[in-house]
Coordinates of C-alpha atoms and ligand atoms in Angstrom, one line a residue:
M441 CA 34.7 -157.5 28.9
S442 CA 34.0 -161.5 30.5
A443 CA 34.5 -161.0 34.0
A444 CA 37.2 -161.6 35.7
P445 CA 39.1 -164.9 35.8
N446 CA 39.8 -167.0 38.7
L447 CA 43.7 -166.1 40.1
E448 CA 43.8 -169.8 42.0
P449 CA 44.7 -173.1 39.1
Y450 CA 47.1 -171.5 37.5
W451 CA 50.7 -172.2 39.3
M452 CA 53.0 -169.6 37.4
P453 CA 56.1 -169.4 36.3
F454 CA 58.8 -167.4 39.0
T455 CA 56.6 -165.9 40.6
G456 CA 55.6 -165.6 44.9
N457 CA 52.3 -167.5 43.9
R458 CA 49.9 -166.1 47.0
Y459 CA 51.1 -162.6 47.1
F460 CA 51.0 -162.1 43.1
K461 CA 46.9 -163.3 43.2
A462 CA 46.4 -161.4 46.5
N463 CA 47.7 -158.5 44.6
P464 CA 47.8 -158.7 40.7
L465 CA 49.3 -157.3 37.8
M466 CA 47.4 -157.9 34.6
I467 CA 48.2 -157.7 31.0
A468 CA 45.0 -156.6 28.9
A469 CA 46.6 -155.4 25.3
A470 CA 49.9 -153.9 23.7
E471 CA 51.0 -152.2 21.2
G472 CA 54.4 -150.5 20.4
M473 CA 55.9 -149.7 23.3
Y474 CA 53.1 -150.2 25.2
F475 CA 50.9 -152.4 27.5
T476 CA 47.4 -151.4 28.6
T477 CA 46.3 -153.4 31.9
T478 CA 43.1 -154.7 32.5
D479 CA 41.9 -151.3 34.2
G480 CA 42.3 -149.7 31.2
S481 CA 46.1 -147.8 32.7
K482 CA 49.3 -147.7 30.0
V483 CA 52.3 -149.2 31.1
L484 CA 55.4 -148.2 29.0
D485 CA 57.4 -151.5 28.6
G486 CA 61.2 -150.7 30.1
I487 CA 61.8 -155.0 29.2
A488 CA 60.5 -155.1 25.9
G489 CA 58.5 -158.0 27.3
L490 CA 61.2 -160.2 28.5
W491 CA 63.9 -159.6 26.1
C492 CA 61.2 -160.8 23.4
C493 CA 59.7 -157.8 22.1
T494 CA 62.6 -155.8 19.6
A495 CA 60.1 -154.4 17.3
G496 CA 57.7 -153.5 19.1
H497 CA 54.2 -154.9 20.0
C498 CA 51.9 -156.2 18.3
H499 CA 54.0 -155.6 15.1
P500 CA 51.0 -155.2 12.2
K501 CA 53.7 -157.2 10.0
I502 CA 54.5 -160.1 12.0
V503 CA 50.5 -160.4 13.1
A504 CA 49.9 -160.1 9.3
A505 CA 51.5 -163.4 8.7
I506 CA 50.8 -165.3 11.7
Q507 CA 47.2 -164.4 10.9
S508 CA 47.4 -165.8 7.6
Q509 CA 49.9 -168.9 8.5
V510 CA 47.2 -169.8 10.7
A511 CA 44.9 -169.2 8.0
T512 CA 46.3 -171.2 5.6
L513 CA 48.5 -174.4 7.6
D514 CA 48.1 -173.7 11.2
Y515 CA 49.7 -177.5 11.7
A516 CA 52.1 -179.9 9.4
T517 CA 54.6 -182.6 11.7
A518 CA 58.5 -182.0 11.0
F519 CA 59.4 -185.7 11.0
Q520 CA 59.7 -186.5 7.6
L521 CA 57.6 -183.3 5.8
G522 CA 58.2 -180.4 5.8
H523 CA 56.3 -176.6 5.0
P524 CA 58.2 -174.1 3.1
G525 CA 57.9 -171.8 6.3
A526 CA 60.5 -173.4 7.9
F527 CA 63.2 -173.6 5.8
E528 CA 62.9 -170.1 4.4
L529 CA 63.7 -168.7 8.3
A530 CA 65.8 -171.6 8.0
E531 CA 67.8 -169.4 5.6
K532 CA 67.2 -166.2 6.4
L533 CA 68.9 -166.4 9.5
T534 CA 71.6 -168.7 8.6
S535 CA 72.0 -166.2 5.9
I536 CA 72.8 -163.1 8.7
A537 CA 74.2 -165.5 11.9
P538 CA 77.9 -165.1 11.9
G539 CA 81.1 -167.4 10.5
N540 CA 80.0 -170.5 9.2
L541 CA 76.7 -171.2 11.6
D542 CA 74.9 -172.7 8.4
H543 CA 72.4 -174.7 9.8
V544 CA 69.4 -174.5 11.9
F545 CA 67.6 -176.4 14.4
F546 CA 64.4 -175.2 15.5
T547 CA 62.9 -175.3 19.6
N548 CA 60.0 -173.8 20.8
S549 CA 62.2 -172.2 23.6
G550 CA 65.2 -171.2 24.5
S551 CA 65.6 -174.1 27.1
E552 CA 65.0 -176.3 24.5
A553 CA 67.6 -174.7 22.3
V554 CA 69.9 -175.1 25.0
D555 CA 69.1 -179.1 25.9
T556 CA 69.8 -179.2 22.1
A557 CA 72.7 -177.3 21.4
L558 CA 74.2 -179.7 25.0
K559 CA 72.9 -183.1 23.1
I560 CA 74.0 -181.9 19.5
A561 CA 77.6 -181.2 21.2
I562 CA 78.2 -184.1 22.7
A563 CA 76.4 -185.9 20.3
Y564 CA 79.2 -184.5 17.4
H565 CA 82.1 -185.2 19.5
R566 CA 80.7 -189.6 19.2
V567 CA 80.3 -189.1 15.5
R568 CA 83.6 -187.9 15.1
G569 CA 84.8 -191.2 17.2
E570 CA 85.2 -189.2 20.3
G571 CA 82.8 -190.1 22.6
Q572 CA 84.7 -189.8 25.9
R573 CA 84.0 -185.8 25.8
L574 CA 80.6 -186.4 27.6
R575 CA 82.4 -183.5 30.0
L576 CA 79.9 -180.1 29.8
I577 CA 81.4 -176.7 31.4
G578 CA 79.0 -173.5 32.1
R579 CA 79.5 -171.0 34.5
E580 CA 78.9 -169.0 38.1
R581 CA 75.6 -166.8 38.0
G582 CA 75.0 -168.4 34.3
Y583 CA 71.3 -168.3 33.4
H584 CA 71.0 -171.5 30.9
G585 CA 66.9 -172.0 30.9
V586 CA 65.1 -174.5 32.9
G587 CA 65.7 -178.0 31.0
F588 CA 67.8 -180.5 33.2
G589 CA 70.9 -179.5 30.8
G590 CA 70.2 -175.7 31.1
I591 CA 70.0 -175.5 35.1
S592 CA 73.1 -178.7 34.7
V593 CA 75.2 -175.5 32.9
G594 CA 73.4 -173.4 34.6
G595 CA 74.6 -171.1 38.0
M596 CA 72.2 -169.7 39.5
S597 CA 72.0 -171.8 43.3
P598 CA 67.9 -171.7 43.3
N599 CA 66.9 -172.9 40.1
R600 CA 69.5 -175.6 40.8
K601 CA 69.1 -176.7 44.5
M602 CA 65.9 -178.3 45.1
Y603 CA 66.6 -181.0 41.7
G604 CA 68.8 -183.3 42.9
A605 CA 72.6 -184.2 41.4
L606 CA 71.3 -182.9 37.2
L607 CA 73.9 -184.2 34.5
P608 CA 76.7 -185.7 35.6
G609 CA 80.0 -184.2 34.3
V610 CA 79.4 -180.9 35.1
D611 CA 81.8 -177.9 36.2
H612 CA 81.3 -173.4 36.1
L613 CA 83.9 -170.9 35.5
P614 CA 83.7 -168.7 38.0
H615 CA 81.6 -165.7 37.2
T616 CA 82.9 -161.8 35.8
H617 CA 81.2 -160.3 38.5
D618 CA 83.7 -157.8 41.1
L619 CA 81.9 -154.4 42.6
G620 CA 85.8 -154.0 44.0
H621 CA 87.2 -153.7 40.3
N622 CA 84.4 -153.3 38.1
A623 CA 81.7 -151.3 39.9
F624 CA 80.2 -148.6 37.0
S625 CA 81.8 -149.5 34.3
R626 CA 80.9 -148.1 31.2
G627 CA 80.3 -151.0 28.8
V628 CA 83.0 -154.0 28.8
P629 CA 85.1 -153.9 31.4
E630 CA 88.7 -153.3 32.0
W631 CA 88.9 -156.0 34.4
G632 CA 88.5 -159.6 34.6
G633 CA 89.6 -161.3 31.4
H634 CA 92.6 -163.0 32.8
L635 CA 89.4 -166.0 34.8
A636 CA 89.1 -166.8 31.2
D637 CA 91.8 -169.0 32.2
E638 CA 90.3 -170.6 35.2
L639 CA 89.1 -172.8 31.9
E640 CA 93.0 -174.3 31.3
N641 CA 92.6 -174.9 35.4
I642 CA 89.5 -177.3 34.5
V643 CA 91.2 -178.8 31.7
A644 CA 93.9 -179.5 33.6
L645 CA 91.6 -181.1 36.5
H646 CA 89.6 -183.4 33.9
D647 CA 91.6 -183.3 30.3
A648 CA 90.9 -182.4 27.0
S649 CA 89.9 -185.9 25.8
T650 CA 86.8 -185.8 28.7
I651 CA 85.5 -182.1 28.0
A652 CA 82.5 -182.1 25.6
A653 CA 81.5 -177.7 25.4
V654 CA 82.0 -174.8 26.7
I655 CA 78.2 -173.2 27.2
V656 CA 78.4 -169.0 28.0
E657 CA 76.3 -166.3 27.7
P658 CA 78.6 -163.5 25.9
V659 CA 76.7 -161.0 28.4
T660 CA 75.2 -162.6 31.2
G661 CA 71.6 -162.0 30.8
S662 CA 69.7 -163.1 34.1
A663 CA 71.7 -162.7 36.8
G664 CA 71.8 -158.8 36.0
V665 CA 73.6 -157.8 32.5
L666 CA 76.8 -159.2 33.6
V667 CA 79.5 -157.8 30.5
P668 CA 81.7 -160.2 29.6
P669 CA 85.1 -157.6 30.8
Q670 CA 88.2 -157.0 28.4
G671 CA 89.2 -159.6 26.4
Y672 CA 87.4 -162.1 28.2
L673 CA 85.4 -164.3 25.0
S674 CA 88.4 -164.8 23.0
R675 CA 90.6 -166.1 25.7
L676 CA 87.5 -168.5 26.4
R677 CA 88.0 -169.2 22.0
E678 CA 91.4 -169.9 22.7
I679 CA 91.4 -172.2 24.4
C680 CA 88.7 -174.2 23.0
D681 CA 90.0 -174.3 19.9
R682 CA 93.9 -175.4 21.9
H683 CA 91.4 -178.8 23.3
G684 CA 89.2 -179.4 20.7
I685 CA 86.6 -178.5 22.9
L686 CA 82.7 -176.6 21.4
L687 CA 82.4 -173.4 22.2
I688 CA 78.4 -173.0 22.5
F689 CA 77.0 -168.8 22.4
D690 CA 73.9 -168.9 24.1
E691 CA 72.2 -166.0 22.8
V692 CA 68.7 -166.2 24.2
I693 CA 68.6 -162.9 24.9
T694 CA 71.4 -161.2 23.2
A695 CA 70.6 -162.0 19.4
F696 CA 69.1 -159.8 17.4
G697 CA 70.2 -155.8 18.1
R698 CA 70.7 -156.2 22.1
T699 CA 73.6 -155.7 22.7
G700 CA 74.2 -153.6 19.1
N701 CA 75.2 -155.5 16.3
R702 CA 73.3 -158.2 15.0
F703 CA 74.8 -161.2 17.2
A704 CA 76.5 -160.8 20.5
A705 CA 78.9 -162.5 18.6
N706 CA 79.7 -159.9 16.4
T707 CA 79.5 -157.7 18.4
F708 CA 82.9 -159.1 20.9
A709 CA 84.1 -160.4 17.2
V710 CA 84.2 -164.3 18.3
Q711 CA 82.6 -167.4 16.8
P712 CA 81.1 -169.7 18.7
D713 CA 80.2 -173.3 17.6
L714 CA 77.3 -173.3 18.0
M715 CA 74.7 -170.6 19.1
T716 CA 71.2 -170.9 20.8
V717 CA 68.2 -168.3 19.7
S718 CA 64.9 -167.4 21.1
K719 CA 63.2 -164.9 22.5
G720 CA 63.8 -162.0 19.2
L721 CA 63.2 -164.6 17.0
T722 CA 60.1 -163.7 16.5
N723 CA 59.6 -161.0 18.8
G724 CA 58.1 -162.7 21.7
A725 CA 55.0 -163.8 18.8
V726 CA 54.6 -167.2 19.1
P727 CA 57.1 -169.8 21.4
M728 CA 60.3 -169.9 19.0
G729 CA 63.3 -171.4 19.4
A730 CA 66.6 -172.0 17.7
V731 CA 70.2 -173.5 18.4
L732 CA 72.3 -172.3 14.8
V733 CA 75.3 -175.2 14.2
D734 CA 78.2 -174.5 11.9
H735 CA 79.1 -176.4 9.1
A736 CA 81.2 -178.9 9.8
I737 CA 79.8 -180.1 13.8
Y738 CA 76.1 -180.6 11.1
S739 CA 78.9 -182.3 8.0
A740 CA 79.6 -184.6 10.7
F741 CA 76.5 -186.2 11.4
M742 CA 75.2 -186.7 7.9
T743 CA 76.7 -189.5 7.1
G744 CA 75.8 -193.1 7.0
P745 CA 73.1 -194.7 4.9
E746 CA 71.1 -191.4 3.5
Q747 CA 67.5 -193.1 4.3
A748 CA 68.1 -193.1 8.3
I749 CA 67.6 -190.1 10.7
E750 CA 71.0 -188.8 11.9
F751 CA 70.3 -187.2 15.3
F752 CA 67.4 -188.8 17.0
H753 CA 65.6 -185.6 18.8
G754 CA 63.3 -183.1 17.5
Y755 CA 60.3 -181.5 18.7
T756 CA 56.3 -182.2 18.2
T757 CA 56.4 -177.9 16.9
S758 CA 59.9 -178.4 16.0
G759 CA 59.4 -175.2 13.2
H760 CA 55.8 -174.7 13.9
P761 CA 54.4 -173.2 10.5
A762 CA 53.0 -170.1 12.9
A763 CA 56.3 -170.0 14.6
A764 CA 58.2 -169.7 12.1
A765 CA 55.3 -167.1 9.8
A766 CA 56.6 -164.6 13.2
G767 CA 60.1 -165.3 13.0
I768 CA 60.0 -164.5 9.0
A769 CA 58.5 -162.1 9.2
S770 CA 59.9 -160.6 13.0
L771 CA 63.8 -160.7 11.1
D772 CA 62.8 -158.8 8.2
V773 CA 61.3 -156.1 10.3
Y774 CA 64.4 -156.1 12.4
E775 CA 66.1 -155.2 8.9
E776 CA 63.3 -153.0 7.1
E777 CA 63.6 -150.9 10.1
G778 CA 67.2 -150.9 10.6
L779 CA 66.8 -151.7 14.3
Y780 CA 70.3 -153.3 14.6
Q781 CA 71.9 -149.8 13.2
R782 CA 69.3 -148.7 15.9
A783 CA 69.9 -149.8 19.0
G784 CA 73.7 -149.2 18.1
E785 CA 72.8 -145.2 17.3
M786 CA 70.3 -146.0 20.9
A787 CA 73.0 -147.3 23.1
P788 CA 74.8 -144.6 24.5
V789 CA 71.0 -142.8 25.0
L790 CA 69.9 -145.4 27.0
A791 CA 74.3 -145.0 28.7
D792 CA 73.6 -142.2 29.2
A793 CA 70.6 -142.3 30.7
V794 CA 71.2 -145.2 33.5
H795 CA 74.9 -143.6 34.4
S796 CA 73.3 -140.8 35.8
L797 CA 71.8 -143.1 38.6
K798 CA 74.8 -142.5 40.2
G799 CA 74.8 -141.4 43.2
A800 CA 70.9 -142.1 44.0
P801 CA 69.3 -143.2 46.8
H802 CA 70.2 -147.4 47.8
V803 CA 72.9 -147.5 44.1
I804 CA 76.1 -150.0 44.0
D805 CA 76.4 -150.0 40.7
V806 CA 75.3 -149.5 37.3
R807 CA 76.8 -151.5 34.1
N808 CA 75.2 -151.3 30.1
I809 CA 76.4 -152.4 26.6
G810 CA 74.1 -152.1 23.9
M811 CA 70.2 -152.6 25.1
M812 CA 71.1 -153.7 27.9
A813 CA 71.5 -151.8 31.3
A814 CA 71.1 -152.4 34.8
V815 CA 71.2 -151.1 38.2
E816 CA 72.3 -152.8 41.0
L817 CA 71.1 -152.0 44.6
A818 CA 71.7 -152.4 47.7
P819 CA 69.5 -155.1 49.4
R820 CA 67.6 -154.7 53.0
D821 CA 69.3 -155.8 55.5
G822 CA 67.9 -159.2 56.0
E823 CA 65.6 -158.7 53.4
P824 CA 67.4 -159.4 50.0
T825 CA 65.5 -158.9 47.0
V826 CA 62.6 -156.5 48.8
R827 CA 63.8 -153.4 48.0
A828 CA 64.2 -153.8 44.2
L829 CA 60.7 -155.7 44.3
D830 CA 59.8 -152.4 46.3
V831 CA 60.0 -150.2 43.6
F832 CA 59.2 -152.7 40.7
R833 CA 56.6 -152.1 42.1
R834 CA 56.5 -148.6 42.1
C835 CA 57.7 -148.5 39.0
F836 CA 54.7 -150.3 37.3
D837 CA 52.2 -148.0 39.6
A838 CA 53.8 -145.4 38.1
G839 CA 53.8 -146.3 34.5
V840 CA 56.5 -147.8 34.0
L841 CA 57.8 -151.3 33.3
I842 CA 60.9 -152.8 35.2
R843 CA 62.2 -155.9 36.0
T844 CA 63.8 -157.1 39.0
T845 CA 66.5 -160.2 40.0
G846 CA 67.5 -159.9 43.3
D847 CA 68.4 -156.3 44.0
T848 CA 69.8 -155.8 40.9
I849 CA 67.0 -153.5 37.9
A850 CA 67.5 -154.3 34.3
L851 CA 66.3 -152.4 31.6
M852 CA 65.9 -153.9 28.3
P853 CA 63.3 -151.9 26.0
P854 CA 62.0 -152.9 22.2
L855 CA 64.7 -150.8 19.9
I856 CA 62.2 -148.7 18.9
I857 CA 62.6 -147.2 22.5
D858 CA 62.5 -143.5 21.9
D859 CA 65.2 -140.7 24.0
S860 CA 62.0 -139.9 25.5
Q861 CA 60.9 -142.5 26.3
I862 CA 64.6 -143.4 28.1
D863 CA 64.4 -140.2 30.2
Q864 CA 60.8 -141.2 31.1
I865 CA 61.9 -144.9 32.3
V866 CA 64.6 -143.9 34.3
T867 CA 62.9 -140.5 35.7
T868 CA 60.7 -142.8 37.1
I869 CA 63.5 -145.1 38.8
R870 CA 65.1 -142.0 40.3
D871 CA 61.9 -141.3 42.0
N872 CA 61.1 -144.8 42.9
L873 CA 64.1 -145.3 45.1
Q874 CA 64.3 -141.5 46.4
A875 CA 61.1 -142.9 48.0
V876 CA 61.7 -146.8 49.2
D877 CA 63.7 -147.4 52.8
Ligands
LIG2186 C1 70.3 -167.2 28.0 C2 69.5 -168.0 28.3 N1 68.9 -169.1 28.1 C3 67.5 -169.5 28.2 C4 66.9 -168.9 28.3 C5 65.7 -169.7 28.4 O1 64.6 -169.5 27.6 P1 63.2 -170.2 27.4 O2 62.6 -169.4 28.8 O3 62.3 -169.9 26.4 O4 63.5 -171.6 27.8 C6 66.7 -167.8 29.2 C7 65.8 -166.5 29.6 O5 65.8 -166.3 29.7 C8 68.1 -167.4 28.7 O6 68.3 -166.0 29.2

């Protein structure tokens, strides 16, 4: 094995660099439900890498597909040239997508998918002669990646405040997190559907004719698993329909089984006009994102001379052969291994386990849907986030990887997880909640 690397030159993303470099946690390998650290310890993955590894790590079929693809065709430009893999993946993905989402634009990340979806929405109105529809509506506490579009419609202030005025013409819906009404909800909270009606107030303020799109995560993920209240998403849909506004679901974390069905749009029976996906699209094995597009939106662009470019947008690596191969293999594995069904079957096991933490020290809320759950802790006085980070480090040392965001522990294991592994995760969290002050 090579000597330990110099940690200094790498500026790590969303990480306290100085703390990490003084206290590194290094992963060397992964298989199935487990990571192996550089010093040989096994760590149970309670977060699917980071909402990515739906079928577990280093799935042999996905690994083989990528290896074979890069040995055959490593790269070809996606501009004015195609390769079969990108078309095959587009067909596979659109064949399982809900409703009329029958076209797909490939990107390399969730952030790029979000910015692409926002551009499609604005350009769509323009090609139809409604070029004044420029406003975008996001939501407080929303996370839509780190592009300028994504942070503009996003609602997490640390991600926004350093970067100036962001996109003009953006407004935000209120978030739906309210412990007074919804603490310890199992599944969909009963209270809060009416908060969707705030969209009518925003429409009244700006006039519908200025608004291009509303973008929401069906289940807010990065801000700590906020499940939409009963009726909330369908009310957003109705209001968008009433005013000719596009509805974008950012399903970067919820797609591919996370909520107990293929897509959150299936789980909540609400159809978006555009949907962003990434992460599970390739089981995390190769970076890739995508925007699924409604038939009517794609068709609106397909006018003018046939050889003319209809949408001036794209990435050098859109639909990259290795990513396409990983995507095809991943979608096959999810179907062949019945992982969407399994997510639905395991969801009550995860729900029972996490809700058993009610009453454990520091716990002020537990929430869940499908195979995602959160345990919110009371922050330490004057030291927000430190208690949760302490639990994170202790769980890692005890062989379980969890995720913390603020003072919330979030869990989203690979969908191959079994009962005893769920028990191990929750028992480790409970033990360490008892150990921290
Ligand atoms: C809902 C949502 N949208 C977009 C993104 C951004 O994806 P990426 O980090 O691949 O750019 C994320 C990442 O966690 C996400 O959760």
